[in-house]
Amino acid sequence: MISGIRALFSRKPKVVTRFAPSPTGYLHAGNYRTAVFSYVYARQNSGKFILRIEDTDTIRSKKEYEDNILESLAWLGLPYDEIYRQSQRGETYKTYLEKLLADGKAFVSKEETGRAEVIRFRNPNKKVKFRDLIRGDIEFDTTELGDFVIAKSVTEPIFHFAVVLDDYLMGVTHVVRGEDHISNTPRQMLIQEALGAPAPIYAHLPLVLAHDRSKLSKRHGAQSMTHYRDAGYLPEALLNYMALLGWNPGTEQEIFDLGGLVKAFDISKVQKGGAIFNEEKLRWINKEHLKRVSKTDFVREAKARIGSSDRARDLGWNVTDDAVLRIMPILVERIDTYGDIDKLIFAQDLDYFFSEPVYDAVSLKWKGEPDLSSAKKHLEHVRAALSALPDKKWNEEAIKAAIWPYAEKEGRGPVLWPFRFALSGKEKSPNPFSLSAIFGKETALKRIDEALKKCAHANTNQNV
Ligand code: GLU
C-alpha cells in the first residue's frame, strides 16, 4: 500500500521544464540555447521537458515558423515529452480569466483610447522577491507597474497571463529562459499569486550577443538551425556549441555529446554576463565532432554531396562508397563542415580523385629545370620503386619509405614535384604518398605512365 502510494508520487516528475517559443520568425541559437538548457536540466533530474508554442499573436504567428521549430528540435535531437499550442487553449484562459474577474482580482477597464475595454490586473502594489538560480536574489517593487493589462478580452489573454497559467497547469517547476524576461517576472509572479499557483524556480540565462556585443539578430550572426543544417553542420556540434553559450564545465573539456552534457551541466554555474556567439568557435567544434562521426555516416553525407554536384555530372564521376571512404581522411582534414565539401568541389580540388588529371607536360617540370629530362628520369625511378612494392604494403608509410631516401638524395623538389603532379595534375594537392595510397597501385602507376608518355611526346615535339 505504502509502496503503491510512493509509486504514485514518484510518477510525477520533480522537475518539469519547458521551451516556450513564439513562432513569429525563425529562431536562432540564442533561442535554441534555452531549449538545450531546459532539456538538459530536465534530463539530469529525470524530469519532463515540455514544448509550448506561444502562438497567441495570431497575426505574427505562422505555421511555417512552428514547423521550423519542430524540425529544428528534431534535428538537434531534443525530443519533448509534451507539446501544447496556446492557440488551442482559449477555453482554459477564458475559465481562469473569468475566475479572476469574479474574485475581483482583475477588472474590466474602460479605456479612453483605442479599444473600448481591456482586462486589467488589480495590482496589490507590493514587493516581490525571487531567487534566480543564475542571478541570485532579485527584488522588485511592483507599484510602478500599476494595474497592468492581462487580456484584451476573456478570449484574448496577453502573454503574461497565458505564460503564468500554462506554467501552473502544466506543472512547470523550473522556468529557464532568456534574461530579457527578467522584467516580466514581477508581473507574472503577481498573477501566480492571484491564481493560487506556486512560484516556479527561475533561471534567467545571459543574452547571446553578436561579436560586436550587439544583440544577436538577423543582421548580426543570427541564423536558423535549419540554415546550419543545410550548410552542412552537425546537430551535435550546434548542441555542444549552444551549451557553451554562457556555461562551461570549469575544466578544459569543450567537446560534449548530449549524454556528456547531461552529466556535466550545472545550471548554477551559468554565467551572468552576455555570451558572445562566435562562428569560428562553432566551426572548430563542428570539426571536432566531424572527426568523431562514424565512417558510415560520413560516407553517406559526403557521397551525397559529391555525387549530386554539377562537377560530378559534368565530368561523369563514379562516386562510390569505396571511393569516398578512401578520401575520407583527406576530407576530414580539409573541412570544418560538410558544406566545405561543396567548396572543395567548386575549387576543383576533388577532381583528381574521380577523374583523370588533365594538364600539359610542361607542368611536370620542376622550377628552374631546362627541360623534362629530369622529370622523366625521376618518374621512371619512382615508377620502378612503386611497382616493386607488394600490394599488401600499399599504404602511405610504405610508399613514402620506398621513395623518400631517393628524394633526399636527388632533391625533394625535382623528385616529388613531377610525382605529385602526375597524380593530381594540380599546382596544389595532398602529398604524393597519400595520393598514391588513396588511388591504389593500379591507378597510381597508370597516372605515372601517362606522365611519362607526356614527357616522351613533349621531348619529341621539342615544345618544352
Ligand atoms: N514566448 C516567449 C518568447 O518567445 C517565452 C516566454 C517564457 O519563456 O516565459 O520569448
Coordinates of C-alpha atoms and ligand atoms in Angstrom, one line a residue:
M1 CA 0.0 0.0 0.0
I2 CA 2.7 2.4 1.1
S3 CA 4.9 1.5 -1.8
G4 CA 1.9 1.9 -4.1
I5 CA 1.4 5.4 -2.9
R6 CA 5.1 6.1 -3.3
A7 CA 5.0 4.8 -6.8
L8 CA 2.1 7.1 -7.5
F9 CA 4.0 10.0 -6.2
S10 CA 7.2 9.1 -7.9
R11 CA 5.5 9.0 -11.2
K12 CA 5.1 12.8 -11.0
P13 CA 8.4 14.2 -12.2
K14 CA 10.0 16.5 -9.7
V15 CA 11.4 18.7 -12.4
V16 CA 9.3 20.0 -15.3
T17 CA 10.9 22.5 -17.7
R18 CA 9.6 24.0 -20.9
F19 CA 10.7 25.7 -24.1
A20 CA 8.1 28.3 -25.0
P21 CA 9.0 29.8 -28.3
S22 CA 6.8 32.2 -30.2
P23 CA 6.5 31.2 -33.8
T24 CA 6.8 34.7 -35.2
G25 CA 10.1 34.2 -37.0
Y26 CA 12.9 31.8 -37.5
L27 CA 14.6 31.2 -34.2
H28 CA 18.3 31.4 -33.7
A29 CA 21.0 29.9 -31.5
G30 CA 20.1 32.4 -28.7
N31 CA 16.6 30.9 -28.7
Y32 CA 17.5 27.3 -29.0
R33 CA 20.1 27.6 -26.3
T34 CA 17.1 27.9 -23.9
A35 CA 15.8 24.6 -25.3
V36 CA 19.2 23.0 -24.7
F37 CA 19.5 24.1 -21.1
S38 CA 15.8 23.3 -20.3
Y39 CA 16.1 19.9 -21.9
V40 CA 19.4 19.0 -20.3
Y41 CA 18.2 20.2 -16.9
A42 CA 15.1 18.1 -17.1
R43 CA 17.0 15.0 -18.2
Q44 CA 19.6 15.3 -15.5
N45 CA 16.8 15.4 -13.0
S46 CA 14.7 12.6 -14.6
G47 CA 12.2 15.3 -15.3
K48 CA 9.9 16.3 -18.1
F49 CA 10.6 18.7 -21.0
I50 CA 7.6 20.4 -22.5
L51 CA 7.4 22.3 -25.8
R52 CA 4.8 25.1 -25.7
I53 CA 4.2 27.0 -28.9
E54 CA 3.2 30.5 -27.8
D55 CA 1.1 31.4 -30.8
T56 CA -1.5 33.8 -29.3
D57 CA -0.4 36.5 -31.6
T58 CA -2.5 35.4 -34.5
I59 CA -1.2 38.0 -36.9
R60 CA 2.5 37.4 -36.4
S61 CA 2.5 33.6 -35.7
K62 CA 3.0 31.5 -38.7
K63 CA 2.7 27.8 -39.3
E64 CA 5.9 27.8 -41.3
Y65 CA 7.8 29.1 -38.2
E66 CA 6.2 26.5 -36.0
D67 CA 7.2 23.8 -38.4
N68 CA 10.7 25.1 -38.4
I69 CA 10.8 24.9 -34.6
L70 CA 9.6 21.2 -34.7
E71 CA 12.1 20.4 -37.4
S72 CA 14.9 22.1 -35.6
L73 CA 14.3 20.4 -32.3
A74 CA 14.1 17.0 -34.1
W75 CA 17.3 17.8 -35.9
L76 CA 19.1 18.8 -32.7
G77 CA 17.8 15.6 -31.0
L78 CA 15.9 17.3 -28.3
P79 CA 12.6 15.4 -28.1
Y80 CA 9.8 16.9 -25.9
D81 CA 7.6 14.9 -23.7
E82 CA 4.5 17.0 -24.2
I83 CA 3.5 19.7 -26.7
Y84 CA 0.9 22.4 -26.4
R85 CA -0.2 25.3 -28.5
Q86 CA -1.6 28.3 -26.8
S87 CA -3.9 28.9 -29.7
Q88 CA -5.7 25.8 -28.8
R89 CA -6.1 26.7 -25.1
G90 CA -8.6 29.5 -25.4
E91 CA -11.2 27.9 -23.2
T92 CA -8.8 27.4 -20.4
Y93 CA -7.7 31.0 -20.4
K94 CA -11.3 32.1 -20.5
T95 CA -12.2 30.0 -17.5
Y96 CA -9.4 31.4 -15.4
L97 CA -9.8 35.0 -16.6
E98 CA -13.5 34.8 -15.6
K99 CA -12.5 33.4 -12.2
L100 CA -10.0 36.3 -11.6
L101 CA -12.8 38.7 -12.6
A102 CA -15.3 37.0 -10.3
D103 CA -12.8 37.1 -7.5
G104 CA -12.2 40.8 -8.0
K105 CA -8.5 40.2 -8.8
A106 CA -9.0 41.6 -12.2
F107 CA -11.4 44.0 -13.7
V108 CA -12.8 45.1 -17.0
S109 CA -11.5 48.6 -17.6
K110 CA -13.0 51.1 -20.0
E111 CA -10.2 52.6 -21.9
E112 CA -10.1 56.1 -23.1
T113 CA -8.2 55.4 -26.2
G114 CA -8.0 52.7 -28.8
R115 CA -10.0 49.7 -27.6
A116 CA -13.1 50.2 -25.7
E117 CA -12.3 47.6 -23.0
V118 CA -9.5 45.5 -21.7
I119 CA -9.0 43.3 -18.6
R120 CA -6.6 44.7 -16.1
F121 CA -5.0 43.0 -13.1
R122 CA -5.7 44.5 -9.8
N123 CA -2.1 45.2 -8.6
P124 CA -1.7 44.7 -4.9
N125 CA 1.3 47.0 -5.1
K126 CA 3.8 45.1 -3.2
K127 CA 7.4 43.9 -3.3
V128 CA 8.1 40.6 -5.0
K129 CA 11.2 38.7 -4.5
F130 CA 12.6 35.6 -6.1
R131 CA 15.8 33.7 -6.1
D132 CA 17.1 33.2 -9.6
L133 CA 19.3 30.1 -10.0
I134 CA 21.7 32.1 -12.0
R135 CA 21.4 35.7 -10.8
G136 CA 20.6 35.2 -7.1
D137 CA 18.1 37.2 -5.2
I138 CA 16.0 39.7 -7.3
E139 CA 13.6 42.1 -5.8
F140 CA 11.1 44.4 -7.4
D141 CA 8.6 46.9 -6.2
T142 CA 5.6 46.3 -8.4
T143 CA 3.8 49.6 -7.5
E144 CA 5.1 51.3 -10.6
L145 CA 3.5 48.6 -12.8
G146 CA 0.1 49.9 -12.0
D147 CA -3.0 47.8 -12.8
F148 CA -1.5 46.2 -15.9
V149 CA -3.4 44.6 -18.8
I150 CA -3.6 40.8 -18.8
A151 CA -6.1 40.3 -21.6
K152 CA -7.8 42.2 -24.3
S153 CA -10.9 40.2 -23.6
V154 CA -11.7 36.9 -21.8
T155 CA -10.8 35.1 -25.1
E156 CA -7.7 37.2 -25.8
P157 CA -5.2 36.8 -23.0
I158 CA -1.9 38.6 -23.3
F159 CA 1.4 36.9 -23.0
H160 CA 2.0 37.3 -19.2
F161 CA -1.3 35.7 -18.3
A162 CA -1.0 32.8 -20.7
V163 CA 2.6 32.0 -19.7
V164 CA 1.7 32.0 -16.0
L165 CA -1.4 30.0 -16.3
D166 CA 0.2 27.5 -18.6
D167 CA 3.3 27.0 -16.4
Y168 CA 0.9 26.4 -13.5
L169 CA -1.4 24.0 -15.2
M170 CA 1.5 22.1 -16.9
G171 CA 3.2 21.7 -13.6
V172 CA 6.3 23.6 -14.7
T173 CA 8.8 23.7 -11.8
H174 CA 11.7 25.5 -13.5
V175 CA 11.4 28.4 -15.8
V176 CA 14.6 28.6 -17.8
R177 CA 14.5 31.5 -20.3
G178 CA 16.4 34.5 -21.5
E179 CA 17.4 37.4 -19.3
D180 CA 15.2 39.6 -21.4
H181 CA 12.3 38.1 -19.4
I182 CA 13.5 39.2 -16.0
S183 CA 11.5 42.4 -16.2
N184 CA 8.4 40.3 -16.9
T185 CA 8.8 38.2 -13.8
P186 CA 7.3 40.5 -11.2
R187 CA 4.1 40.9 -13.2
Q188 CA 4.0 37.1 -13.7
M189 CA 4.6 36.4 -10.0
L190 CA 1.7 38.7 -9.1
I191 CA -0.6 36.8 -11.5
Q192 CA 0.7 33.5 -10.0
E193 CA -0.3 34.6 -6.5
A194 CA -3.7 35.7 -7.7
L195 CA -4.2 32.3 -9.3
G196 CA -3.0 30.5 -6.2
A197 CA -0.2 29.0 -8.2
P198 CA 3.2 28.1 -6.7
A199 CA 6.1 30.2 -8.0
P200 CA 8.3 28.1 -10.2
I201 CA 12.1 28.4 -9.8
Y202 CA 13.6 30.8 -12.3
A203 CA 16.8 30.6 -14.2
H204 CA 17.4 33.6 -16.5
L205 CA 20.1 32.9 -19.0
P206 CA 22.5 35.6 -20.1
L207 CA 21.8 37.1 -23.5
V208 CA 23.6 35.7 -26.5
L209 CA 25.4 38.6 -28.2
A210 CA 26.9 39.1 -31.7
H211 CA 30.7 39.6 -31.9
D212 CA 30.3 43.3 -31.6
R213 CA 28.3 42.8 -28.4
S214 CA 25.1 43.9 -30.0
K215 CA 22.0 41.7 -29.5
L216 CA 22.1 38.6 -31.7
S217 CA 19.9 39.5 -34.6
K218 CA 19.2 38.7 -38.2
R219 CA 21.8 41.3 -39.2
H220 CA 24.3 40.0 -36.7
G221 CA 25.1 36.4 -36.9
A222 CA 21.7 35.0 -36.1
Q223 CA 20.9 32.1 -38.3
S224 CA 18.1 29.5 -38.0
M225 CA 19.0 25.9 -37.0
T226 CA 17.9 24.7 -40.4
H227 CA 20.3 27.1 -42.0
Y228 CA 23.1 25.4 -40.2
R229 CA 21.7 22.0 -41.1
D230 CA 21.6 22.9 -44.7
A231 CA 25.1 24.4 -44.6
G232 CA 26.3 21.0 -43.5
Y233 CA 26.8 21.5 -39.8
L234 CA 26.3 18.6 -37.4
P235 CA 23.4 18.8 -35.0
E236 CA 25.7 17.5 -32.2
A237 CA 28.1 20.4 -32.9
L238 CA 25.3 23.0 -32.6
L239 CA 24.1 21.4 -29.4
N240 CA 27.6 21.4 -28.0
Y241 CA 28.2 25.0 -29.0
M242 CA 25.0 26.3 -27.7
A243 CA 25.6 24.6 -24.3
L244 CA 28.8 26.7 -24.1
L245 CA 27.0 29.9 -24.6
G246 CA 27.0 31.1 -21.0
W247 CA 28.2 27.9 -19.4
N248 CA 31.5 26.0 -19.2
P249 CA 32.3 22.9 -17.2
G250 CA 35.1 24.6 -15.3
T251 CA 37.6 22.1 -16.9
E252 CA 39.5 22.1 -20.2
Q253 CA 36.8 19.9 -21.8
E254 CA 34.9 21.6 -24.6
I255 CA 33.6 18.7 -26.6
F256 CA 30.4 17.2 -25.3
D257 CA 27.8 15.0 -26.7
L258 CA 24.3 15.1 -25.3
G259 CA 24.9 12.4 -22.7
G260 CA 28.1 14.2 -21.6
L261 CA 26.2 17.4 -21.2
V262 CA 23.5 15.8 -19.1
K263 CA 26.3 14.6 -16.9
A264 CA 28.4 17.7 -16.7
F265 CA 25.9 20.6 -17.0
D266 CA 25.4 22.6 -13.8
I267 CA 22.8 25.4 -14.1
S268 CA 24.2 27.2 -11.1
K269 CA 27.5 27.7 -13.0
V270 CA 25.8 29.6 -15.8
Q271 CA 27.5 33.0 -16.1
K272 CA 25.7 36.3 -15.7
G273 CA 27.4 38.2 -18.4
G274 CA 26.4 38.1 -22.0
A275 CA 27.7 35.2 -24.1
I276 CA 29.3 36.1 -27.5
F277 CA 28.3 34.0 -30.4
N278 CA 31.5 33.1 -32.2
E279 CA 31.1 31.5 -35.6
E280 CA 34.8 30.4 -35.7
K281 CA 34.4 28.5 -32.5
L282 CA 31.3 26.8 -33.8
R283 CA 33.2 25.7 -36.9
W284 CA 36.0 24.4 -34.7
I285 CA 33.6 22.4 -32.6
N286 CA 31.9 21.1 -35.7
K287 CA 35.2 19.9 -37.0
E288 CA 35.9 18.1 -33.7
H289 CA 32.6 16.4 -34.0
L290 CA 33.2 15.5 -37.6
K291 CA 36.3 13.6 -36.5
R292 CA 34.1 11.5 -34.3
V293 CA 31.4 10.8 -36.9
S294 CA 31.1 7.1 -37.9
K295 CA 32.6 6.2 -41.3
T296 CA 29.1 5.1 -42.5
D297 CA 27.6 8.4 -41.7
F298 CA 30.4 10.4 -43.1
V299 CA 30.5 8.4 -46.3
R300 CA 26.7 8.7 -46.7
E301 CA 26.8 12.5 -46.3
A302 CA 30.0 13.1 -48.4
K303 CA 28.9 10.8 -51.2
A304 CA 25.5 12.5 -51.4
R305 CA 27.2 15.9 -51.7
I306 CA 29.9 14.9 -54.2
G307 CA 27.6 12.6 -56.2
S308 CA 24.9 15.3 -56.7
S309 CA 27.4 18.1 -57.6
D310 CA 27.4 19.7 -61.0
R311 CA 31.1 18.8 -61.3
A312 CA 30.3 15.1 -60.9
R313 CA 27.6 15.3 -63.5
D314 CA 29.7 17.3 -66.0
L315 CA 32.8 15.0 -65.6
G316 CA 30.8 11.8 -65.2
W317 CA 32.3 10.8 -61.9
N318 CA 31.6 7.4 -60.5
V319 CA 31.2 8.3 -56.8
T320 CA 31.2 5.0 -55.0
D321 CA 31.1 4.4 -51.2
D322 CA 34.6 2.9 -51.5
A323 CA 36.0 5.9 -53.3
V324 CA 34.6 8.3 -50.7
L325 CA 35.8 6.1 -47.9
R326 CA 39.3 6.3 -49.3
I327 CA 39.4 10.1 -49.4
M328 CA 37.7 10.4 -46.0
P329 CA 40.9 11.2 -44.1
I330 CA 41.7 14.0 -46.7
L331 CA 38.3 15.4 -46.5
V332 CA 38.2 15.4 -42.7
E333 CA 41.5 17.2 -42.6
R334 CA 40.4 19.9 -45.1
I335 CA 36.8 20.6 -44.0
D336 CA 35.1 22.1 -40.9
T337 CA 31.6 21.3 -42.1
Y338 CA 30.1 19.1 -44.7
G339 CA 29.3 22.3 -46.6
D340 CA 33.1 22.8 -47.1
I341 CA 33.0 19.7 -49.3
D342 CA 30.9 21.8 -51.8
K343 CA 33.7 24.4 -51.7
L344 CA 36.4 21.8 -52.4
I345 CA 34.4 20.5 -55.4
F346 CA 33.9 24.0 -56.6
A347 CA 37.6 24.8 -56.3
Q348 CA 38.1 21.6 -58.4
D349 CA 40.1 20.2 -55.5
L350 CA 38.4 16.8 -55.7
D351 CA 38.8 16.4 -59.5
Y352 CA 41.8 14.1 -59.3
F353 CA 40.1 11.7 -57.1
F354 CA 37.3 11.0 -59.6
S355 CA 38.7 12.0 -63.0
E356 CA 42.0 11.5 -64.8
P357 CA 44.1 14.6 -64.4
V358 CA 44.3 17.0 -67.4
Y359 CA 47.5 19.0 -67.7
D360 CA 50.3 20.0 -70.1
A361 CA 53.6 18.1 -70.0
V362 CA 55.5 21.3 -69.1
S363 CA 53.8 21.3 -65.7
L364 CA 55.8 18.3 -64.7
K365 CA 59.0 20.3 -64.9
W366 CA 60.4 21.3 -61.6
K367 CA 61.1 25.1 -61.4
G368 CA 64.4 26.1 -63.0
E369 CA 65.0 22.9 -64.9
P370 CA 65.7 23.4 -68.6
D371 CA 63.6 20.5 -69.9
L372 CA 61.7 17.4 -69.0
S373 CA 64.6 15.1 -68.8
S374 CA 65.0 15.3 -65.0
A375 CA 61.2 14.8 -64.5
K376 CA 61.3 11.8 -66.8
K377 CA 64.3 10.2 -65.1
H378 CA 62.8 10.6 -61.6
L379 CA 59.4 9.4 -62.6
E380 CA 60.9 6.3 -64.1
H381 CA 62.7 5.7 -60.8
V382 CA 59.6 6.3 -58.8
R383 CA 57.6 4.0 -61.1
A384 CA 60.1 1.2 -60.7
A385 CA 60.2 1.6 -56.9
L386 CA 56.4 1.7 -56.6
S387 CA 55.8 -1.3 -58.9
A388 CA 58.3 -3.3 -56.8
L389 CA 56.2 -2.6 -53.7
P390 CA 54.0 -5.6 -52.9
D391 CA 50.2 -5.0 -53.0
K392 CA 49.8 -5.6 -49.3
K393 CA 52.3 -3.0 -48.4
W394 CA 50.5 -0.4 -50.5
N395 CA 50.0 2.2 -47.8
E396 CA 51.2 5.8 -47.2
E397 CA 54.1 4.9 -44.9
A398 CA 55.5 2.1 -47.1
I399 CA 55.1 4.2 -50.2
K400 CA 57.0 7.1 -48.5
A401 CA 59.7 4.7 -47.3
A402 CA 60.2 3.5 -50.8
I403 CA 60.7 6.9 -52.3
W404 CA 61.9 9.2 -49.6
P405 CA 65.7 8.2 -49.5
Y406 CA 65.8 8.7 -53.2
A407 CA 64.1 12.1 -53.0
E408 CA 66.5 13.1 -50.2
K409 CA 69.5 12.2 -52.4
E410 CA 68.2 13.7 -55.7
G411 CA 66.4 16.6 -54.2
R412 CA 62.9 16.7 -52.9
G413 CA 61.5 19.2 -55.4
P414 CA 62.9 17.6 -58.6
V415 CA 61.6 14.1 -57.5
L416 CA 58.4 14.9 -55.6
W417 CA 57.0 17.6 -57.9
P418 CA 56.6 15.5 -61.0
F419 CA 55.5 12.6 -58.9
R420 CA 52.7 14.6 -57.3
F421 CA 51.8 16.4 -60.5
A422 CA 51.5 13.2 -62.3
L423 CA 48.9 12.0 -59.8
S424 CA 46.9 15.2 -59.3
G425 CA 47.5 17.4 -62.3
K426 CA 47.3 20.4 -59.9
E427 CA 49.6 23.0 -58.5
K428 CA 48.3 22.2 -55.1
S429 CA 47.2 18.9 -53.7
P430 CA 47.9 16.5 -50.9
N431 CA 51.4 14.9 -50.9
P432 CA 52.1 12.1 -53.5
F433 CA 52.4 9.4 -50.9
S434 CA 49.0 9.9 -49.5
L435 CA 47.6 10.3 -53.0
S436 CA 49.2 7.1 -54.2
A437 CA 47.8 5.2 -51.2
I438 CA 44.3 6.6 -51.8
F439 CA 44.4 5.8 -55.6
G440 CA 45.7 2.3 -55.2
K441 CA 48.6 0.8 -57.0
E442 CA 47.0 0.4 -60.4
T443 CA 45.8 3.9 -60.7
A444 CA 48.9 5.5 -59.3
L445 CA 51.1 3.5 -61.8
K446 CA 48.8 4.3 -64.6
R447 CA 49.0 8.1 -63.9
I448 CA 52.8 7.9 -63.8
D449 CA 52.8 6.1 -67.1
E450 CA 50.6 8.8 -68.5
A451 CA 53.0 11.4 -67.3
L452 CA 55.9 9.5 -68.8
K453 CA 54.1 9.4 -72.1
K454 CA 53.6 13.2 -72.0
C455 CA 57.3 13.6 -71.3
A456 CA 58.3 11.4 -74.2
H457 CA 55.8 13.2 -76.5
A458 CA 56.9 16.6 -75.4
N459 CA 60.6 15.7 -76.0
T460 CA 59.9 14.5 -79.5
N461 CA 57.9 17.7 -80.2
Q462 CA 60.6 19.7 -78.6
N463 CA 58.0 22.1 -77.4
V464 CA 59.1 22.3 -73.8
Ligands
GLU1 N1 7.3 33.1 -25.7 C1 8.3 33.8 -25.0 C2 9.4 34.1 -26.0 O1 9.4 33.5 -27.1 C3 9.0 32.9 -23.9 C4 8.2 33.0 -22.7 C5 8.9 32.4 -21.5 O2 9.8 31.7 -21.7 O3 8.4 32.6 -20.4 O4 10.2 34.9 -25.8

